[in-house]
Amino acid sequence: MSEPRAAAGTGEDHHRPRFHLTAPVGWINDPVGALRRDGRYHLFYQHNPHGTQWARPHWGHVDSRDLVHWRHLPEALAPSVDGADADGCFSGSGVVTEEGAALLYTGVRGPVGPGQWQATCLATSRDPGLREWRKAVENPVTPPPPGLALTGFRDPFVWRAGDGWHQLVGSGLVGRGGALLHFRSPDLRRWEDLGPALVGEDEHVVGEWAGMMWECPSLLQGSDAAIALVSVHDGDTTTHHAIGIVGAFDGTTLRPERARRLDLGPDWYAPCVLDDDGRWLVWGWSQEARGPAGPARAGWSGTLTPARVLTVADGWPRLDPLPELGRLRQRRLCLDGATVDGSLRHENAGASLDVELTLVGEQEAAVLRVLASPDGEEATTVTIDRAAGRLELDRRRSSRAEDVSADVVTAPLVVPAGPLAVRVLVDRSIIEVFAGPQPLTARVYPVRPDSCGLELAAPTATMASLVVHTMGAGTSPP
Ligand code: FRU
């Protein structure tokens, strides 16, 4: 594989997001290991620094004081030749300890596939900046329990409870469905098997399709309910989606009550959580929706969505944009008014935008076009139809390029009684639409340099307000 070109600034590459994280160079998949220590947030990510395709993952590392301005740091973990992680440091989680911090990750050996050996490994850091990580001599600390026919054993999620450290490992029982395997430890090194915390039935969980394997699990416990997040894997090469399972957790097992998708778009997977003093933050991976040539040319592949705020609302999982994103706002475009008559246009709005649209009337529909060329050859269209209860993202004209996804994504729109607030985050090659409890995330690749227009079309006398801000960059070099 050829070395990816080091990214020399983002000026030329108008697909590289500005406030969504990308690797300085190479491939990104899952965000992992989020933790907060000494006033800084640390986030890690599955990284191939040697190419723009997935291979032999390392753990890339960024930190931030405010969740929106991030700094790239040296790689935290790399596979050790002859180690328990010789073929990759797969996903896992991070925790703060008395000595510093610890990463629990998946060491793998052997080629990807059903026979690959996977086990939990431990690395610790004592330095204040968490730059240096030392792998435990005991590794692996948690091998797969014997006697179970498992579809995988990876992506440990660790938290501290009154009776010690707990670990959930993403897995699946052959013939049944996804599984969360549960372990407990006094010291992060010796783990006792507590049995499964939850197992799917017939590849479902409370009616929701959940595949044969659960990747990247996490568990959050609120005062009213617990919620597990899992990424659905089905033994194939398709990247599916993540679901939230709301239920009751008794310290050992989770009794599921409701489950549904967390994001309704095609390009959001492998969420990673941080319980930030009771506020639940969730990052996700947005994979490319284009062929391999573009990333190979650009030197990077994949991006992470900024933290979203997770709540359980009326018993269901809900994701909202991070309030701190407001700090990246730059210019305010004058597009707001009380009534939209026909259409509002701004031909040079920009390609990194924070769009707030409020539809006041109960029956109103609106069509928002972003990343639009002046002649309309390229544009991504978001249709919000309150009367039909439908949200639609049309990528058929998003790009003149041929090796990109070009479909129409539709989702039900949960219509509130009062005004409907829609938020659209646009960042060059990624769009996140928030119009209810489940966002919709998709990648788009306009090729024309003038595809930076914005238009709102609505029937005459639609009561709406539209506020648009351009967004600044969220990362800086180490
Ligand atoms: C999810 C995943 C994880 C695994 C990692 C490897 O995208 O497949 O299950 O640990 O990616 O990079």
Short mmCIF file of C-alpha atoms and ligand atoms in Angstrom, two decimals:
data_model
loop_
_atom_site.label_atom_id
_atom_site.label_comp_id
_atom_site.label_asym_id
_atom_site.label_seq_id
_atom_site.Cartn_x
_atom_site.Cartn_y
_atom_site.Cartn_z
CA MET A 1 0.00 0.00 0.00
CA SER A 2 1.36 3.43 -0.85
CA GLU A 3 1.90 5.95 1.93
CA PRO A 4 -0.87 8.53 2.05
CA ARG A 5 0.13 12.05 1.19
CA ALA A 6 0.54 14.16 4.33
CA ALA A 7 -2.31 16.62 4.35
CA ALA A 8 -0.78 20.00 3.59
CA GLY A 9 -3.59 22.15 4.94
CA THR A 10 -7.15 21.85 3.77
CA GLY A 11 -7.22 24.65 1.21
CA GLU A 12 -7.32 22.50 -1.92
CA ASP A 13 -9.41 19.63 -0.63
CA HIS A 14 -12.96 20.90 -0.45
CA HIS A 15 -14.26 17.56 0.82
CA ARG A 16 -12.22 17.63 4.01
CA PRO A 17 -14.54 18.71 6.85
CA ARG A 18 -13.55 21.73 8.94
CA PHE A 19 -15.30 21.15 12.27
CA HIS A 20 -15.64 17.38 12.01
CA LEU A 21 -12.47 15.54 12.96
CA THR A 22 -10.41 13.73 10.36
CA ALA A 23 -7.05 12.04 10.87
CA PRO A 24 -4.02 14.22 10.03
CA VAL A 25 -3.26 11.48 7.57
CA GLY A 26 -4.78 8.07 6.83
CA TRP A 27 -7.91 6.14 7.64
CA ILE A 28 -10.28 6.73 10.61
CA ASN A 29 -13.04 4.51 11.88
CA ASP A 30 -14.56 4.29 15.37
CA PRO A 31 -14.15 7.04 17.96
CA VAL A 32 -13.01 5.26 21.16
CA GLY A 33 -11.86 5.74 24.72
CA ALA A 34 -13.43 9.15 25.45
CA LEU A 35 -12.50 10.43 28.90
CA ARG A 36 -12.04 13.70 30.76
CA ARG A 37 -9.05 14.34 32.97
CA ASP A 38 -7.55 17.52 34.43
CA GLY A 39 -9.98 19.73 32.56
CA ARG A 40 -9.27 18.17 29.17
CA TYR A 41 -11.33 15.86 27.05
CA HIS A 42 -9.37 13.06 25.42
CA LEU A 43 -10.74 11.21 22.44
CA PHE A 44 -9.09 8.38 20.54
CA TYR A 45 -9.96 6.81 17.22
CA GLN A 46 -9.31 3.71 15.15
CA HIS A 47 -6.55 4.82 12.82
CA ASN A 48 -4.48 3.46 9.98
CA PRO A 49 -1.65 5.98 9.68
CA HIS A 50 -0.20 4.12 6.70
CA GLY A 51 -3.06 4.22 4.24
CA THR A 52 -6.58 5.33 3.41
CA GLN A 53 -8.10 1.85 3.68
CA TRP A 54 -8.86 0.03 6.94
CA ALA A 55 -5.83 -1.98 8.12
CA ARG A 56 -4.13 -3.03 11.40
CA PRO A 57 -5.69 -0.34 13.61
CA HIS A 58 -3.73 1.99 15.87
CA TRP A 59 -5.31 4.42 18.37
CA GLY A 60 -5.07 8.02 17.19
CA HIS A 61 -5.44 10.67 19.90
CA VAL A 62 -6.85 14.20 20.17
CA ASP A 63 -7.63 16.41 23.14
CA SER A 64 -9.71 19.51 23.78
CA ARG A 65 -10.70 21.86 26.55
CA ASP A 66 -14.07 22.80 25.12
CA LEU A 67 -15.23 19.84 22.94
CA VAL A 68 -15.05 21.87 19.73
CA HIS A 69 -11.40 22.91 19.34
CA TRP A 70 -9.26 19.78 19.11
CA ARG A 71 -5.53 19.24 19.06
CA HIS A 72 -3.89 16.27 17.38
CA LEU A 73 -1.54 14.32 19.65
CA PRO A 74 0.90 11.47 18.99
CA GLU A 75 -0.55 8.01 18.38
CA ALA A 76 -1.59 6.44 21.74
CA LEU A 77 -1.40 2.75 20.81
CA ALA A 78 0.18 0.78 17.99
CA PRO A 79 0.16 -3.01 17.50
CA SER A 80 3.21 -4.77 19.00
CA VAL A 81 4.96 -7.32 16.85
CA ASP A 82 4.49 -10.67 18.68
CA GLY A 83 2.13 -9.04 21.22
CA ALA A 84 -1.47 -9.98 21.99
CA ASP A 85 -2.35 -7.11 19.63
CA ALA A 86 0.06 -8.04 16.82
CA ASP A 87 -2.64 -7.66 14.15
CA GLY A 88 -4.38 -4.60 15.51
CA CYS A 89 -5.43 -2.53 18.50
CA PHE A 90 -9.16 -2.71 17.89
CA SER A 91 -11.80 -0.61 19.65
CA GLY A 92 -12.40 -0.25 23.38
CA SER A 93 -12.85 2.40 26.04
CA GLY A 94 -11.01 4.68 28.44
CA VAL A 95 -11.34 5.34 32.17
CA VAL A 96 -9.77 7.68 34.67
CA THR A 97 -7.93 5.89 37.51
CA GLU A 98 -6.15 6.99 40.70
CA GLU A 99 -2.80 6.75 38.89
CA GLY A 100 -3.87 8.44 35.67
CA ALA A 101 -5.93 6.76 32.99
CA ALA A 102 -6.41 3.34 31.44
CA LEU A 103 -7.41 2.16 27.99
CA LEU A 104 -9.13 -1.20 27.63
CA TYR A 105 -8.86 -2.24 24.00
CA THR A 106 -9.14 -5.30 21.82
CA GLY A 107 -5.95 -7.09 20.92
CA VAL A 108 -6.35 -9.21 17.81
CA ARG A 109 -4.26 -11.86 16.16
CA GLY A 110 -4.79 -13.47 12.81
CA PRO A 111 -6.62 -12.32 9.70
CA VAL A 112 -10.08 -10.73 9.89
CA GLY A 113 -12.80 -13.39 9.87
CA PRO A 114 -14.53 -15.89 12.12
CA GLY A 115 -11.23 -17.49 13.25
CA GLN A 116 -9.57 -14.25 14.36
CA TRP A 117 -8.43 -14.31 17.98
CA GLN A 118 -9.75 -11.31 19.96
CA ALA A 119 -9.24 -10.45 23.65
CA THR A 120 -9.27 -7.44 25.96
CA CYS A 121 -5.91 -5.77 26.62
CA LEU A 122 -4.97 -2.99 29.04
CA ALA A 123 -2.71 0.06 28.63
CA THR A 124 -2.14 2.70 31.31
CA SER A 125 -0.76 6.23 31.43
CA ARG A 126 0.53 8.23 34.36
CA ASP A 127 1.73 11.37 32.64
CA PRO A 128 -0.46 14.45 32.99
CA GLY A 129 -0.99 14.89 29.25
CA LEU A 130 -1.71 11.16 28.68
CA ARG A 131 0.90 11.05 25.90
CA GLU A 132 2.72 7.89 27.01
CA TRP A 133 0.85 4.60 27.24
CA ARG A 134 2.29 1.43 28.72
CA LYS A 135 0.79 -1.93 27.81
CA ALA A 136 0.18 -4.29 30.77
CA VAL A 137 2.52 -7.28 31.04
CA GLU A 138 -0.55 -9.42 31.85
CA ASN A 139 -2.08 -8.80 28.40
CA PRO A 140 -4.52 -10.04 27.38
CA VAL A 141 -6.44 -9.37 30.59
CA THR A 142 -9.73 -10.88 29.40
CA PRO A 143 -9.71 -13.75 26.91
CA PRO A 144 -13.07 -15.01 25.55
CA PRO A 145 -14.86 -17.26 28.07
CA PRO A 146 -14.60 -20.95 27.17
CA GLY A 147 -17.58 -23.07 26.16
CA LEU A 148 -19.58 -20.45 24.24
CA ALA A 149 -20.00 -20.36 20.46
CA LEU A 150 -19.28 -16.65 19.91
CA THR A 151 -19.48 -14.57 16.74
CA GLY A 152 -16.75 -12.24 18.08
CA PHE A 153 -15.30 -10.84 21.30
CA ARG A 154 -14.31 -7.20 21.05
CA ASP A 155 -14.71 -3.52 21.96
CA PRO A 156 -14.70 -3.62 25.80
CA PHE A 157 -16.68 -0.90 27.55
CA VAL A 158 -15.51 -0.27 31.12
CA TRP A 159 -16.96 1.72 33.99
CA ARG A 160 -16.55 1.89 37.74
CA ALA A 161 -19.36 0.92 40.13
CA GLY A 162 -19.55 0.54 43.92
CA ASP A 163 -18.36 -3.08 43.72
CA GLY A 164 -15.41 -2.56 41.36
CA TRP A 165 -14.75 -2.16 37.64
CA HIS A 166 -17.23 -3.57 35.15
CA GLN A 167 -16.59 -4.55 31.55
CA LEU A 168 -19.07 -5.28 28.76
CA VAL A 169 -17.65 -6.95 25.68
CA GLY A 170 -19.39 -6.82 22.29
CA SER A 171 -20.21 -10.31 21.11
CA GLY A 172 -22.88 -12.61 19.73
CA LEU A 173 -24.06 -16.17 20.37
CA VAL A 174 -24.12 -18.27 17.21
CA GLY A 175 -27.73 -18.92 16.20
CA ARG A 176 -29.22 -16.37 18.60
CA GLY A 177 -27.93 -12.87 18.02
CA GLY A 178 -25.82 -10.11 19.54
CA ALA A 179 -24.61 -10.39 23.12
CA LEU A 180 -23.09 -8.22 25.81
CA LEU A 181 -20.68 -10.32 27.92
CA HIS A 182 -20.16 -8.97 31.42
CA PHE A 183 -17.06 -9.13 33.66
CA ARG A 184 -16.02 -7.53 36.97
CA SER A 185 -12.59 -6.68 38.37
CA PRO A 186 -10.99 -5.11 41.45
CA ASP A 187 -8.02 -3.72 39.49
CA LEU A 188 -8.68 -3.75 35.71
CA ARG A 189 -6.32 -6.76 35.42
CA ARG A 190 -8.12 -9.75 36.95
CA TRP A 191 -11.61 -10.17 35.54
CA GLU A 192 -14.39 -12.42 36.80
CA ASP A 193 -16.96 -13.67 34.27
CA LEU A 194 -20.50 -12.59 35.29
CA GLY A 195 -22.18 -14.14 32.23
CA PRO A 196 -24.10 -12.28 29.52
CA ALA A 197 -25.80 -9.01 30.51
CA LEU A 198 -28.06 -9.22 27.45
CA VAL A 199 -28.49 -11.55 24.47
CA GLY A 200 -30.55 -10.91 21.32
CA GLU A 201 -33.23 -13.39 20.34
CA ASP A 202 -33.51 -14.48 16.74
CA GLU A 203 -31.26 -11.52 15.82
CA HIS A 204 -33.71 -9.04 17.39
CA VAL A 205 -34.06 -7.13 20.64
CA VAL A 206 -37.55 -6.01 21.69
CA GLY A 207 -38.72 -6.15 18.09
CA GLU A 208 -35.81 -4.23 16.56
CA TRP A 209 -33.49 -6.03 14.13
CA ALA A 210 -30.09 -6.27 15.80
CA GLY A 211 -27.98 -8.66 13.67
CA MET A 212 -25.73 -11.51 14.80
CA MET A 213 -23.01 -9.49 16.56
CA TRP A 214 -22.89 -6.29 18.62
CA GLU A 215 -19.87 -4.05 18.16
CA CYS A 216 -18.78 -1.08 20.26
CA PRO A 217 -21.21 -1.51 23.18
CA SER A 218 -21.68 1.05 25.92
CA LEU A 219 -23.99 1.38 28.88
CA LEU A 220 -25.20 4.50 30.64
CA GLN A 221 -27.27 4.52 33.80
CA GLY A 222 -29.66 7.37 34.46
CA SER A 223 -31.97 7.88 37.40
CA ASP A 224 -35.01 6.57 35.48
CA ALA A 225 -33.56 4.16 32.94
CA ALA A 226 -30.39 2.62 31.59
CA ILE A 227 -29.46 2.72 27.95
CA ALA A 228 -27.11 0.46 26.03
CA LEU A 229 -25.77 1.55 22.66
CA VAL A 230 -24.62 -1.16 20.27
CA SER A 231 -23.53 -1.17 16.64
CA VAL A 232 -25.21 -3.88 14.63
CA HIS A 233 -22.94 -6.24 12.71
CA ASP A 234 -24.26 -9.06 10.60
CA GLY A 235 -21.18 -11.02 9.66
CA ASP A 236 -20.91 -9.27 6.30
CA THR A 237 -18.82 -6.36 5.02
CA THR A 238 -21.73 -3.89 5.17
CA THR A 239 -21.52 -1.17 7.80
CA HIS A 240 -25.05 -1.20 9.25
CA HIS A 241 -26.19 1.20 12.01
CA ALA A 242 -26.26 1.71 15.76
CA ILE A 243 -29.22 1.14 18.05
CA GLY A 244 -30.09 2.33 21.53
CA ILE A 245 -31.64 -0.20 23.93
CA VAL A 246 -33.49 1.39 26.84
CA GLY A 247 -34.23 -0.78 29.86
CA ALA A 248 -33.58 -1.59 33.49
CA PHE A 249 -30.08 -2.54 34.63
CA ASP A 250 -29.79 -4.31 37.99
CA GLY A 251 -26.00 -4.23 38.16
CA THR A 252 -25.64 -7.54 36.36
CA THR A 253 -28.15 -7.86 33.54
CA LEU A 254 -30.09 -5.43 31.36
CA ARG A 255 -33.82 -6.01 30.92
CA PRO A 256 -34.60 -4.37 27.58
CA GLU A 257 -37.82 -2.39 27.20
CA ARG A 258 -37.44 -0.46 23.91
CA ALA A 259 -34.91 -0.36 21.12
CA ARG A 260 -34.50 1.67 17.97
CA ARG A 261 -31.95 3.25 15.68
CA LEU A 262 -30.02 6.19 17.06
CA ASP A 263 -29.44 7.89 13.68
CA LEU A 264 -31.57 7.33 10.60
CA GLY A 265 -28.93 8.18 8.01
CA PRO A 266 -26.74 5.76 6.06
CA ASP A 267 -23.39 7.06 7.31
CA TRP A 268 -23.18 6.96 11.11
CA TYR A 269 -21.81 4.05 13.12
CA ALA A 270 -19.83 2.92 16.18
CA PRO A 271 -20.89 5.56 18.73
CA CYS A 272 -18.60 6.14 21.69
CA VAL A 273 -19.96 7.66 24.91
CA LEU A 274 -18.73 9.77 27.79
CA ASP A 275 -20.72 10.34 30.95
CA ASP A 276 -19.56 13.93 31.50
CA ASP A 277 -20.83 14.54 35.04
CA GLY A 278 -24.29 13.38 34.09
CA ARG A 279 -24.36 14.87 30.60
CA TRP A 280 -24.08 12.02 28.10
CA LEU A 281 -21.87 12.81 25.11
CA VAL A 282 -21.81 10.60 22.01
CA TRP A 283 -19.34 10.69 19.12
CA GLY A 284 -19.82 8.64 15.97
CA TRP A 285 -17.90 7.59 12.88
CA SER A 286 -19.16 8.79 9.51
CA GLN A 287 -17.64 6.54 6.87
CA GLU A 288 -16.96 7.55 3.29
CA ALA A 289 -19.76 7.14 0.75
CA ARG A 290 -17.42 7.31 -2.24
CA GLY A 291 -15.04 4.87 -3.89
CA PRO A 292 -11.43 4.44 -2.71
CA ALA A 293 -9.83 6.73 -5.33
CA GLY A 294 -10.92 10.00 -3.66
CA PRO A 295 -9.50 9.15 -0.22
CA ALA A 296 -6.31 7.76 -1.78
CA ARG A 297 -5.81 11.07 -3.60
CA ALA A 298 -6.73 13.19 -0.58
CA GLY A 299 -4.68 11.24 1.97
CA TRP A 300 -7.49 10.81 4.52
CA SER A 301 -10.66 8.74 4.88
CA GLY A 302 -13.57 8.92 7.33
CA THR A 303 -14.64 11.61 9.79
CA LEU A 304 -16.05 11.80 13.33
CA THR A 305 -19.23 13.66 14.20
CA PRO A 306 -18.87 16.24 17.00
CA ALA A 307 -20.24 15.08 20.33
CA ARG A 308 -24.03 14.88 20.46
CA VAL A 309 -26.02 15.03 23.66
CA LEU A 310 -27.87 11.79 24.44
CA THR A 311 -31.00 11.73 26.56
CA VAL A 312 -33.83 9.31 27.14
CA ALA A 313 -36.95 11.28 26.24
CA ASP A 314 -40.38 9.70 26.80
CA GLY A 315 -38.61 6.38 27.15
CA TRP A 316 -36.73 6.60 23.84
CA PRO A 317 -33.15 7.56 22.99
CA ARG A 318 -32.70 11.08 21.61
CA LEU A 319 -29.61 12.81 20.18
CA ASP A 320 -29.25 16.59 20.01
CA PRO A 321 -26.46 18.84 18.74
CA LEU A 322 -23.80 19.93 21.21
CA PRO A 323 -24.55 23.46 22.49
CA GLU A 324 -20.81 24.30 22.41
CA LEU A 325 -20.85 24.12 18.60
CA GLY A 326 -22.07 27.72 18.79
CA ARG A 327 -18.47 28.71 19.63
CA LEU A 328 -17.37 27.83 16.10
CA ARG A 329 -19.87 30.17 14.49
CA GLN A 330 -18.38 32.98 12.44
CA ARG A 331 -20.50 35.03 10.07
CA ARG A 332 -24.27 35.31 10.41
CA LEU A 333 -25.97 35.37 7.03
CA CYS A 334 -29.04 37.55 6.71
CA LEU A 335 -31.58 35.01 5.66
CA ASP A 336 -33.98 35.20 8.51
CA GLY A 337 -37.45 36.66 8.27
CA ALA A 338 -40.86 35.97 9.65
CA THR A 339 -42.40 34.84 6.39
CA VAL A 340 -40.85 33.03 3.49
CA ASP A 341 -42.41 33.97 0.19
CA GLY A 342 -41.39 31.44 -2.43
CA SER A 343 -37.70 31.19 -1.95
CA LEU A 344 -34.67 32.67 -0.24
CA ARG A 345 -31.27 32.23 -1.84
CA HIS A 346 -27.68 32.89 -0.97
CA GLU A 347 -25.35 31.82 -3.76
CA ASN A 348 -22.18 31.92 -1.73
CA ALA A 349 -23.33 30.87 1.74
CA GLY A 350 -20.40 28.50 2.23
CA ALA A 351 -19.70 24.82 2.63
CA SER A 352 -19.36 24.66 6.44
CA LEU A 353 -22.60 25.92 7.92
CA ASP A 354 -24.84 25.75 10.94
CA VAL A 355 -28.41 26.16 9.71
CA GLU A 356 -31.37 26.74 12.04
CA LEU A 357 -34.77 26.58 10.44
CA THR A 358 -37.99 26.91 12.38
CA LEU A 359 -41.32 26.10 10.77
CA VAL A 360 -44.10 27.74 12.67
CA GLY A 361 -47.31 26.50 11.06
CA GLU A 362 -48.56 22.98 11.67
CA GLN A 363 -48.97 22.02 8.04
CA GLU A 364 -45.90 23.60 6.60
CA ALA A 365 -43.37 22.05 4.27
CA ALA A 366 -40.03 23.44 3.29
CA VAL A 367 -37.22 22.45 0.98
CA LEU A 368 -33.69 23.38 1.95
CA ARG A 369 -30.90 23.10 -0.60
CA VAL A 370 -27.29 23.22 0.52
CA LEU A 371 -23.95 22.81 -1.25
CA ALA A 372 -25.79 24.05 -4.33
CA SER A 373 -24.17 25.34 -7.52
CA PRO A 374 -25.75 28.54 -8.94
CA ASP A 375 -27.31 26.68 -11.88
CA GLY A 376 -28.58 23.87 -9.67
CA GLU A 377 -26.50 21.17 -11.33
CA GLU A 378 -25.25 20.14 -7.90
CA ALA A 379 -27.30 20.44 -4.72
CA THR A 380 -28.25 18.34 -1.72
CA THR A 381 -31.92 18.71 -0.87
CA VAL A 382 -33.49 18.32 2.56
CA THR A 383 -37.29 18.21 2.48
CA ILE A 384 -39.24 18.69 5.68
CA ASP A 385 -42.87 17.81 5.20
CA ARG A 386 -44.86 18.28 8.38
CA ALA A 387 -48.20 17.32 6.88
CA ALA A 388 -46.84 14.03 5.54
CA GLY A 389 -44.68 13.44 8.63
CA ARG A 390 -41.67 12.86 6.42
CA LEU A 391 -38.05 13.97 6.31
CA GLU A 392 -36.08 13.37 3.13
CA LEU A 393 -32.46 13.82 2.14
CA ASP A 394 -31.93 13.66 -1.60
CA ARG A 395 -28.37 12.91 -2.73
CA ARG A 396 -29.21 12.24 -6.38
CA ARG A 397 -27.74 15.58 -7.46
CA SER A 398 -25.29 16.09 -4.62
CA SER A 399 -22.31 15.42 -6.84
CA ARG A 400 -21.35 15.27 -10.50
CA ALA A 401 -18.92 12.47 -9.58
CA GLU A 402 -19.96 8.94 -10.37
CA ASP A 403 -18.44 6.80 -7.64
CA VAL A 404 -20.50 8.31 -4.79
CA SER A 405 -23.77 7.35 -3.09
CA ALA A 406 -26.61 9.10 -4.92
CA ASP A 407 -29.87 8.03 -3.31
CA VAL A 408 -32.87 9.43 -1.49
CA VAL A 409 -32.93 8.76 2.25
CA THR A 410 -36.31 9.11 3.94
CA ALA A 411 -37.21 9.07 7.61
CA PRO A 412 -40.38 9.57 9.59
CA LEU A 413 -40.74 13.05 11.02
CA VAL A 414 -42.09 13.15 14.54
CA VAL A 415 -44.18 16.30 14.46
CA PRO A 416 -44.37 18.35 17.65
CA ALA A 417 -47.47 20.33 18.54
CA GLY A 418 -45.81 23.75 18.28
CA PRO A 419 -43.11 25.08 15.96
CA LEU A 420 -40.73 22.53 14.42
CA ALA A 421 -37.05 23.35 14.89
CA VAL A 422 -34.68 21.85 12.35
CA ARG A 423 -30.92 22.11 12.61
CA VAL A 424 -28.66 21.19 9.73
CA LEU A 425 -24.90 20.97 10.14
CA VAL A 426 -23.13 21.10 6.80
CA ASP A 427 -19.41 20.51 6.62
CA ARG A 428 -18.13 20.13 3.08
CA SER A 429 -18.68 16.37 2.67
CA ILE A 430 -20.97 15.64 5.62
CA ILE A 431 -24.51 16.68 6.48
CA GLU A 432 -26.21 16.08 9.81
CA VAL A 433 -29.93 16.82 10.00
CA PHE A 434 -31.59 17.15 13.42
CA ALA A 435 -35.37 17.34 13.07
CA GLY A 436 -36.48 15.14 15.94
CA PRO A 437 -35.04 12.58 18.33
CA GLN A 438 -33.12 10.68 15.64
CA PRO A 439 -30.68 12.66 13.49
CA LEU A 440 -29.89 11.74 9.91
CA THR A 441 -26.24 11.71 8.86
CA ALA A 442 -24.99 11.33 5.31
CA ARG A 443 -21.89 12.04 3.22
CA VAL A 444 -22.00 14.06 -0.01
CA TYR A 445 -19.25 15.12 -2.42
CA PRO A 446 -19.99 18.16 -4.57
CA VAL A 447 -17.15 18.60 -7.05
CA ARG A 448 -17.84 22.10 -8.35
CA PRO A 449 -15.99 24.85 -6.46
CA ASP A 450 -19.09 27.03 -6.69
CA SER A 451 -21.33 24.44 -4.98
CA CYS A 452 -21.66 26.54 -1.87
CA GLY A 453 -25.11 28.05 -2.28
CA LEU A 454 -28.05 27.76 0.07
CA GLU A 455 -31.71 28.04 -0.79
CA LEU A 456 -34.92 27.72 1.15
CA ALA A 457 -38.06 27.11 -0.85
CA ALA A 458 -41.47 27.08 0.74
CA PRO A 459 -45.01 27.82 -0.34
CA THR A 460 -45.95 31.50 -0.26
CA ALA A 461 -46.62 32.88 3.22
CA THR A 462 -44.98 30.01 5.06
CA MET A 463 -44.21 31.16 8.58
CA ALA A 464 -40.57 30.28 9.11
CA SER A 465 -37.36 31.61 10.43
CA LEU A 466 -33.96 30.80 9.00
CA VAL A 467 -30.68 31.64 10.71
CA VAL A 468 -27.44 30.57 9.07
CA HIS A 469 -23.92 30.82 10.43
CA THR A 470 -20.69 29.94 8.71
CA MET A 471 -18.50 27.67 10.81
CA GLY A 472 -14.80 27.86 11.62
CA ALA A 473 -12.24 25.08 11.86
CA GLY A 474 -12.20 22.77 14.86
CA THR A 475 -8.71 21.28 14.79
CA SER A 476 -5.16 22.44 15.05
CA PRO A 477 -1.89 20.55 14.60
CA PRO A 478 -0.06 19.16 17.67
C1 FRU B 1 -16.48 -1.28 14.31
C2 FRU B 1 -15.29 -2.24 14.36
C3 FRU B 1 -15.07 -2.77 15.78
C4 FRU B 1 -13.61 -3.11 15.76
C5 FRU B 1 -13.05 -2.00 14.93
C6 FRU B 1 -11.82 -2.35 14.17
O1 FRU B 1 -16.42 -0.42 13.22
O2 FRU B 1 -15.48 -3.30 13.47
O3 FRU B 1 -15.89 -3.85 16.15
O4 FRU B 1 -13.04 -3.20 17.03
O5 FRU B 1 -14.08 -1.59 14.05
O6 FRU B 1 -11.25 -1.22 13.57
#
